[in-house]
Short mmCIF file of C-alpha atoms and ligand atoms in Angstrom, two decimals:
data_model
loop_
_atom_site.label_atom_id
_atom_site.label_comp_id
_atom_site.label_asym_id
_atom_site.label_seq_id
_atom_site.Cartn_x
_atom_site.Cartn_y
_atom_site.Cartn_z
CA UNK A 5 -17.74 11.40 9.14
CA UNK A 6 -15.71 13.06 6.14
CA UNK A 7 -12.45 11.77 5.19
CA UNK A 8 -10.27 13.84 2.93
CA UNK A 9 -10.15 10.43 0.94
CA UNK A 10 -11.98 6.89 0.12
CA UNK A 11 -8.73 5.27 0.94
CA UNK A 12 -8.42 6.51 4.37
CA UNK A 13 -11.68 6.60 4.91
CA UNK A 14 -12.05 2.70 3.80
CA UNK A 15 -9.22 1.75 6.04
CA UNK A 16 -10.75 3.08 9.11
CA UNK A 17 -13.83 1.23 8.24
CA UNK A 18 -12.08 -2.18 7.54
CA UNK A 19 -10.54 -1.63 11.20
CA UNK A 20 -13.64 -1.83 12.92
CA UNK A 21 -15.03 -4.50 11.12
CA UNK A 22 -11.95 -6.53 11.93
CA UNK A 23 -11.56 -5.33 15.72
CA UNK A 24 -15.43 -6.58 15.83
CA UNK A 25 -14.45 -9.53 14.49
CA UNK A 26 -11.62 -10.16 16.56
CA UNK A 27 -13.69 -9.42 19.76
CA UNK A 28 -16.30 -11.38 18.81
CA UNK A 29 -13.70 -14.27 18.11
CA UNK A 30 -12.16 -14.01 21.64
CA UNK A 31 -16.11 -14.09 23.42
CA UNK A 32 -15.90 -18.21 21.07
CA UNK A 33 -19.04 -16.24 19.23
CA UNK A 34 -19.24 -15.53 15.44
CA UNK A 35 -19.32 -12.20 13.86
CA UNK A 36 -22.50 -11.73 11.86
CA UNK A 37 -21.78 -9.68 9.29
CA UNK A 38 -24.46 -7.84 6.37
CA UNK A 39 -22.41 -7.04 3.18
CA UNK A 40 -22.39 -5.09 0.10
CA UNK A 41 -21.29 -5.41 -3.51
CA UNK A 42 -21.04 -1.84 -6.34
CA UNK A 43 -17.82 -0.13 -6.57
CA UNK A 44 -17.99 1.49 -2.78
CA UNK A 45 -17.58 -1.29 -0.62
CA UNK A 46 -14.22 -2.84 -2.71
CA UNK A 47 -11.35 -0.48 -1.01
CA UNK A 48 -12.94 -2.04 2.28
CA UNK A 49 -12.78 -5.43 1.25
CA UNK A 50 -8.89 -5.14 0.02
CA UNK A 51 -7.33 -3.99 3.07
CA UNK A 52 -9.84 -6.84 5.50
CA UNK A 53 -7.78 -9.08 2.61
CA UNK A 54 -4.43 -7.41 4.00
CA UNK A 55 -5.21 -7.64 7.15
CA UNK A 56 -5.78 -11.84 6.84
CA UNK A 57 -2.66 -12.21 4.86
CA UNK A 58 -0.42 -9.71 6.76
CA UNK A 59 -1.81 -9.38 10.27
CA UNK A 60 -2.94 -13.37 10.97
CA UNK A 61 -7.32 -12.12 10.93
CA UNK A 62 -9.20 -14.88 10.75
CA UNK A 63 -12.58 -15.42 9.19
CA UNK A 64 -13.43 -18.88 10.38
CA UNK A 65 -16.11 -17.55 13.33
CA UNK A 66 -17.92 -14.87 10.89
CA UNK A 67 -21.10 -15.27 8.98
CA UNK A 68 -22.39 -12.68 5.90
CA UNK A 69 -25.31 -11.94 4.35
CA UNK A 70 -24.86 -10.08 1.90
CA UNK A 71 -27.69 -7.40 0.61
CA UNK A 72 -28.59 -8.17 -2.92
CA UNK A 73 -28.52 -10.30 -6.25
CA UNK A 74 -30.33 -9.59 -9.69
CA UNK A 75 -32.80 -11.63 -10.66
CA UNK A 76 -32.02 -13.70 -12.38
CA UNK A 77 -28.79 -14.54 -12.36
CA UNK A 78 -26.28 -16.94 -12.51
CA UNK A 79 -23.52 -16.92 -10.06
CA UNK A 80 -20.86 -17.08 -12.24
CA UNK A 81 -22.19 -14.62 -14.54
CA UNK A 82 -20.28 -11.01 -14.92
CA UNK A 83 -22.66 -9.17 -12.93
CA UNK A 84 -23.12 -11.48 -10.62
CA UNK A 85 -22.76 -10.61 -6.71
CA UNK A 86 -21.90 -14.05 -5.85
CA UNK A 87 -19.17 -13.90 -7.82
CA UNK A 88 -18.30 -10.25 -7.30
CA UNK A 89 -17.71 -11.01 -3.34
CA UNK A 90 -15.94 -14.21 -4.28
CA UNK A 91 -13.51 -12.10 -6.47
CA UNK A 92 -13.26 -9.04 -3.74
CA UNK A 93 -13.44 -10.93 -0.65
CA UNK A 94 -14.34 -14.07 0.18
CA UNK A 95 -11.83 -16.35 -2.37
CA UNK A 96 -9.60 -14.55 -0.53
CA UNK A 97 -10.03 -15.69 3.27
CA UNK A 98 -10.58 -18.25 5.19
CA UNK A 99 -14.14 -18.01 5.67
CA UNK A 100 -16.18 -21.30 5.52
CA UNK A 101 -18.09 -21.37 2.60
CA UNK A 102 -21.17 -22.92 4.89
CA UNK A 103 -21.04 -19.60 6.56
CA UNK A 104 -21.85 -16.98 3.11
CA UNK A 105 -25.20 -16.16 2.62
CA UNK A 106 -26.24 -14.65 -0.78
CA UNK A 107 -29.50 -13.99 -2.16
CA UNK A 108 -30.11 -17.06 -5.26
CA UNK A 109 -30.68 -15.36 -8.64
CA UNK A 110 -31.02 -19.11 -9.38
CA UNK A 111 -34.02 -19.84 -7.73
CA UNK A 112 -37.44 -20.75 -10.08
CA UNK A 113 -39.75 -17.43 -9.32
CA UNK A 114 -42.45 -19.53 -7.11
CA UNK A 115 -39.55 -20.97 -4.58
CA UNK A 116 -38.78 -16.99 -3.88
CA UNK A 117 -40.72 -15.97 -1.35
CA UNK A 118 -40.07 -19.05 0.60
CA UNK A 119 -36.28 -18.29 0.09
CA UNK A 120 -36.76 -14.85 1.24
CA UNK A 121 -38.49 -15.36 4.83
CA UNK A 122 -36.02 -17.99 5.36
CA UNK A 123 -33.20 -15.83 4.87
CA UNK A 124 -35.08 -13.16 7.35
CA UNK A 125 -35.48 -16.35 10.10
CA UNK A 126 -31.41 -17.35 9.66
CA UNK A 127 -30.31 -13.53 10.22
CA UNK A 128 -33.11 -13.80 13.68
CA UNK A 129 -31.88 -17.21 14.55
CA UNK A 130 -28.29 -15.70 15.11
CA UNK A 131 -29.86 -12.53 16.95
CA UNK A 132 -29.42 -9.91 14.09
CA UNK A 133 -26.90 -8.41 12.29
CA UNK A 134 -23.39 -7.82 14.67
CA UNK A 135 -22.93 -5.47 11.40
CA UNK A 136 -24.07 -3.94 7.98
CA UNK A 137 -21.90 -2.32 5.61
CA UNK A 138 -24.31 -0.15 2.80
CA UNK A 139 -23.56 1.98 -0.25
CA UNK A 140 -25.96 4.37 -1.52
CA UNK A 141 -27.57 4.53 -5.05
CA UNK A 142 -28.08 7.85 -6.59
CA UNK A 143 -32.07 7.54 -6.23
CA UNK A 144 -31.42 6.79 -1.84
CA UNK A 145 -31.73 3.31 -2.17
CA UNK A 146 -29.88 1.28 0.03
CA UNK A 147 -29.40 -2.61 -0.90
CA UNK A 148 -32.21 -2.98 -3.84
CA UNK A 149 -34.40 -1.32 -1.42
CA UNK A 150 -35.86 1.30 -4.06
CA UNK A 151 -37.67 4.44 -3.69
CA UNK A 152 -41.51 3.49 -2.04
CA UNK A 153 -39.79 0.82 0.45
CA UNK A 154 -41.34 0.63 4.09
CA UNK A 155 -39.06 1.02 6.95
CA UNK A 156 -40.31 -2.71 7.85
CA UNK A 157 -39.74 -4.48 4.60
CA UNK A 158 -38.85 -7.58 4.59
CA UNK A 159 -36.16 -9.84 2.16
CA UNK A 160 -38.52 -9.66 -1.35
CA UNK A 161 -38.11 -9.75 -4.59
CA UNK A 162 -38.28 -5.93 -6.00
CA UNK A 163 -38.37 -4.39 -9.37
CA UNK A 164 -35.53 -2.19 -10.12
CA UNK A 165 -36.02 1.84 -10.15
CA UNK A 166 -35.17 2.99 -13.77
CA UNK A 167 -32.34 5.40 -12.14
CA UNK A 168 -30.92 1.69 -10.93
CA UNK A 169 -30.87 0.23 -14.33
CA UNK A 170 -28.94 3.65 -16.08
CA UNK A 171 -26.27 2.97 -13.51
CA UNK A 172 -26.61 -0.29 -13.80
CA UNK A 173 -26.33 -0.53 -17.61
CA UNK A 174 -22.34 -0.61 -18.24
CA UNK A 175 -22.13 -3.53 -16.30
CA UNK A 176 -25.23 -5.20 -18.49
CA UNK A 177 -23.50 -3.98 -22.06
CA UNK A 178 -26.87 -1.54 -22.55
CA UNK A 179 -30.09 -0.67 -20.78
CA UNK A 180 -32.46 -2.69 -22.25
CA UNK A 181 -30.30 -5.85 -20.93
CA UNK A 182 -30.06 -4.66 -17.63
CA UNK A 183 -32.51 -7.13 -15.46
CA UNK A 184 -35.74 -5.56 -13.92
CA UNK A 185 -35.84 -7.14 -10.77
CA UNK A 186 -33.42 -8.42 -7.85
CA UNK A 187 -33.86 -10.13 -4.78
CA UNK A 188 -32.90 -7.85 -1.53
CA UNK A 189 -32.78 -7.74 2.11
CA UNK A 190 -35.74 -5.57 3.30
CA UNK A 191 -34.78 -2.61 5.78
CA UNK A 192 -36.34 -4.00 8.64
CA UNK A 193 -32.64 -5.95 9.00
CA UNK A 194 -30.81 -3.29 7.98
CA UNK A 195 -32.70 -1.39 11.05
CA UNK A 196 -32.19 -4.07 13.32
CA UNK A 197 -28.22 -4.56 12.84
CA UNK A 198 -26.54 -3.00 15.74
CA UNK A 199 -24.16 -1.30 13.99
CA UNK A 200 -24.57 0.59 10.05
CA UNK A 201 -21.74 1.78 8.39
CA UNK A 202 -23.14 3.31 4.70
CA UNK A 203 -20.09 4.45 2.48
CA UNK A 204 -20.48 7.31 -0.58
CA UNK A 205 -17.71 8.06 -2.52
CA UNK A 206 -17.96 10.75 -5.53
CA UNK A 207 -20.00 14.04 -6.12
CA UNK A 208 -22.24 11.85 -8.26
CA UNK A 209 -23.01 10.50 -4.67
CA UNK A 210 -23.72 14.03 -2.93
CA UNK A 211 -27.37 14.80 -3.60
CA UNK A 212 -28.32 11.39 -2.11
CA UNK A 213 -26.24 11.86 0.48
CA UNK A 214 -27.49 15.39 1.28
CA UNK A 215 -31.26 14.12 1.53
CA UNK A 216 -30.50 11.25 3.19
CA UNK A 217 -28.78 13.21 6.00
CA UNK A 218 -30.58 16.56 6.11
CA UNK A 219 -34.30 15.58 4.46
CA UNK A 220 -37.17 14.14 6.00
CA UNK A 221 -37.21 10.74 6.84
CA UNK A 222 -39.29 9.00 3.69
CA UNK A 223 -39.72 6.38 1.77
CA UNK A 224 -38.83 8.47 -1.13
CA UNK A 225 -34.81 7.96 0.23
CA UNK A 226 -34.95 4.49 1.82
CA UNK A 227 -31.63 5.78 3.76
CA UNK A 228 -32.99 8.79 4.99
CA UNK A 229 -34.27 5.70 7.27
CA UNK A 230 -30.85 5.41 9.09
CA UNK A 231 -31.75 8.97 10.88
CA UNK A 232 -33.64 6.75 13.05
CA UNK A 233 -30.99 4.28 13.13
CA UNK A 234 -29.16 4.18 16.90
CA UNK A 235 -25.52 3.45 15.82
CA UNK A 236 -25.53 4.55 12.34
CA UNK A 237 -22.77 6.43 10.43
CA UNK A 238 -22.27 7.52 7.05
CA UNK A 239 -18.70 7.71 5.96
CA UNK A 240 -17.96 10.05 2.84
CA UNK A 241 -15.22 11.82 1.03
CA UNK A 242 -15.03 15.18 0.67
CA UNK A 243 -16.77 15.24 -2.67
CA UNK A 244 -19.69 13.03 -1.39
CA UNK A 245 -20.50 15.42 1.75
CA UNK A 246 -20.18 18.45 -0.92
CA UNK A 247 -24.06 19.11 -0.62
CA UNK A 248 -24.34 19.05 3.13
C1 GLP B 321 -26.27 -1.21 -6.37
C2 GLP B 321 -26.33 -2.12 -5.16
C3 GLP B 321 -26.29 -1.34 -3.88
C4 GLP B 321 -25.14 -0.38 -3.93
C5 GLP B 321 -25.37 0.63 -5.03
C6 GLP B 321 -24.27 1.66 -5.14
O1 GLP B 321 -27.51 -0.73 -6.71
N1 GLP B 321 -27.47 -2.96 -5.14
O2 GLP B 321 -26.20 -2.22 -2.78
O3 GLP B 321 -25.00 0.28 -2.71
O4 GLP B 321 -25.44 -0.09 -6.25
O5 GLP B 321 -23.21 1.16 -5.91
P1 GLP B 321 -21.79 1.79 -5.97
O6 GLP B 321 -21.14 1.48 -4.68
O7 GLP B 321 -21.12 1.08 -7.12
O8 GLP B 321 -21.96 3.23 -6.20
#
């Protein structure tokens, strides 16, 4: 879907998420929602904000996961995407903290994998993702999942695609500070959540988009996955769907 733009386009997306919510509220059931930090996801996250303050929606009955965290990290570090969705959402709403999951850059290495499959049992335990919200990274990834990801990966720890760490290298003051690895959900979740929303904003964002969309399903563009996804939709401005 191509929105003339990312405002509009951001709106319509915070809309379902909160009608879902809402429903899901009314049925006394929570709203399991899979979330995502970068620059594409914030527009979202302001007008869900809005809608709290203004419109009376209420958090209390939805649980996140959210994608991601670099490893290591502290949470109240800069980069950090504990405390980026603390800043752009959740400090914001009433959401019990009990109920936000977030991968721990904390963790010692050898507790990890441990970590990881429970994460992958708690998002099973509530029957799946109601919801996932994805951005794209220049190289197709989608989460950390990076270029060579299986369709059935699971929550790991993965070592960062040098395309990640040149975007990623503003936010680290350089490239060789940028970390090499973070902790992210596999696609196998991703797959499983009954609804996908992935947002590109930004002609940086079109060839990604284009082979994503149009390409061959591969691990080469871990969202080229989402062709295969039932209830998938990307959502781009004009300048993102420029190579389609
Ligand atoms: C990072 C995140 C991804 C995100 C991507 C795009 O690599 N791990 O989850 O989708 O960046 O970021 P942005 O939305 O800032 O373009």
């Amino acid at each position: 879907r191509i929105y003339s733009d990312s405002e509009k386009a951001s709106k319509a997306v915070a809309h379902e998420i909160a009608s879902l919510i809402r429903e899901r509220a009314k049925e006394k059931k929570p709203a399991v929602l899979g979330l995502a930090t970068g620059s594409s996801p914030k527009k979202v996250y302001q007008e869900l904000i809005r809608m709290h303050k203004e419109e009376g929606l209420s958090f209390k009955n939805v649980i996140t996961f959210n994608l991601d965290e670099y490893y290591p990290m502290q949470p109240d570090a800069i980069q950090s995407y504990v405390r980026f969705m603390k800043e752009q959402l959740f400090d914001h709403v009433d959401i019990p903290l009990n109920n936000i999951n977030i991968p721990d850059g904390t963790l010692p290495i050898e507790k990890i994998p441990e970590f990881c499959k429970d994460y992958d049992e708690k998002i099973e335990k509530l029957g799946g993702l109601d919801f996932q919200l994805l951005g794209i990274g220049r190289n197709g990834h989608i989460g950390f999942n990076e270029p060579g990801s299986l369709i059935n990966s699971k929550t790991r720890l993965m070592t960062l695609d040098i395309s990640t760490k040149i975007d990623a290298a503003i936010d680290f003051g350089g490239l060789e500070k940028v970390h090499k690895k973070a902790i992210t959900m596999g696609v196998e979740k991703i797959m499983h959540a009954k609804r996908v929303i992935l947002l590109a904003w930004g002609e940086h964002k079109a060839e990604s988009v284009a082979r994503a969309v149009e390409g061959p399903v591969t691990s080469d563009i871990p969202a080229s996955y989402l062709q295969q996804h039932n209830n998938a939709t990307f959502i781009l401005d004009e300048t993102a769907a420029a190579a389609l």
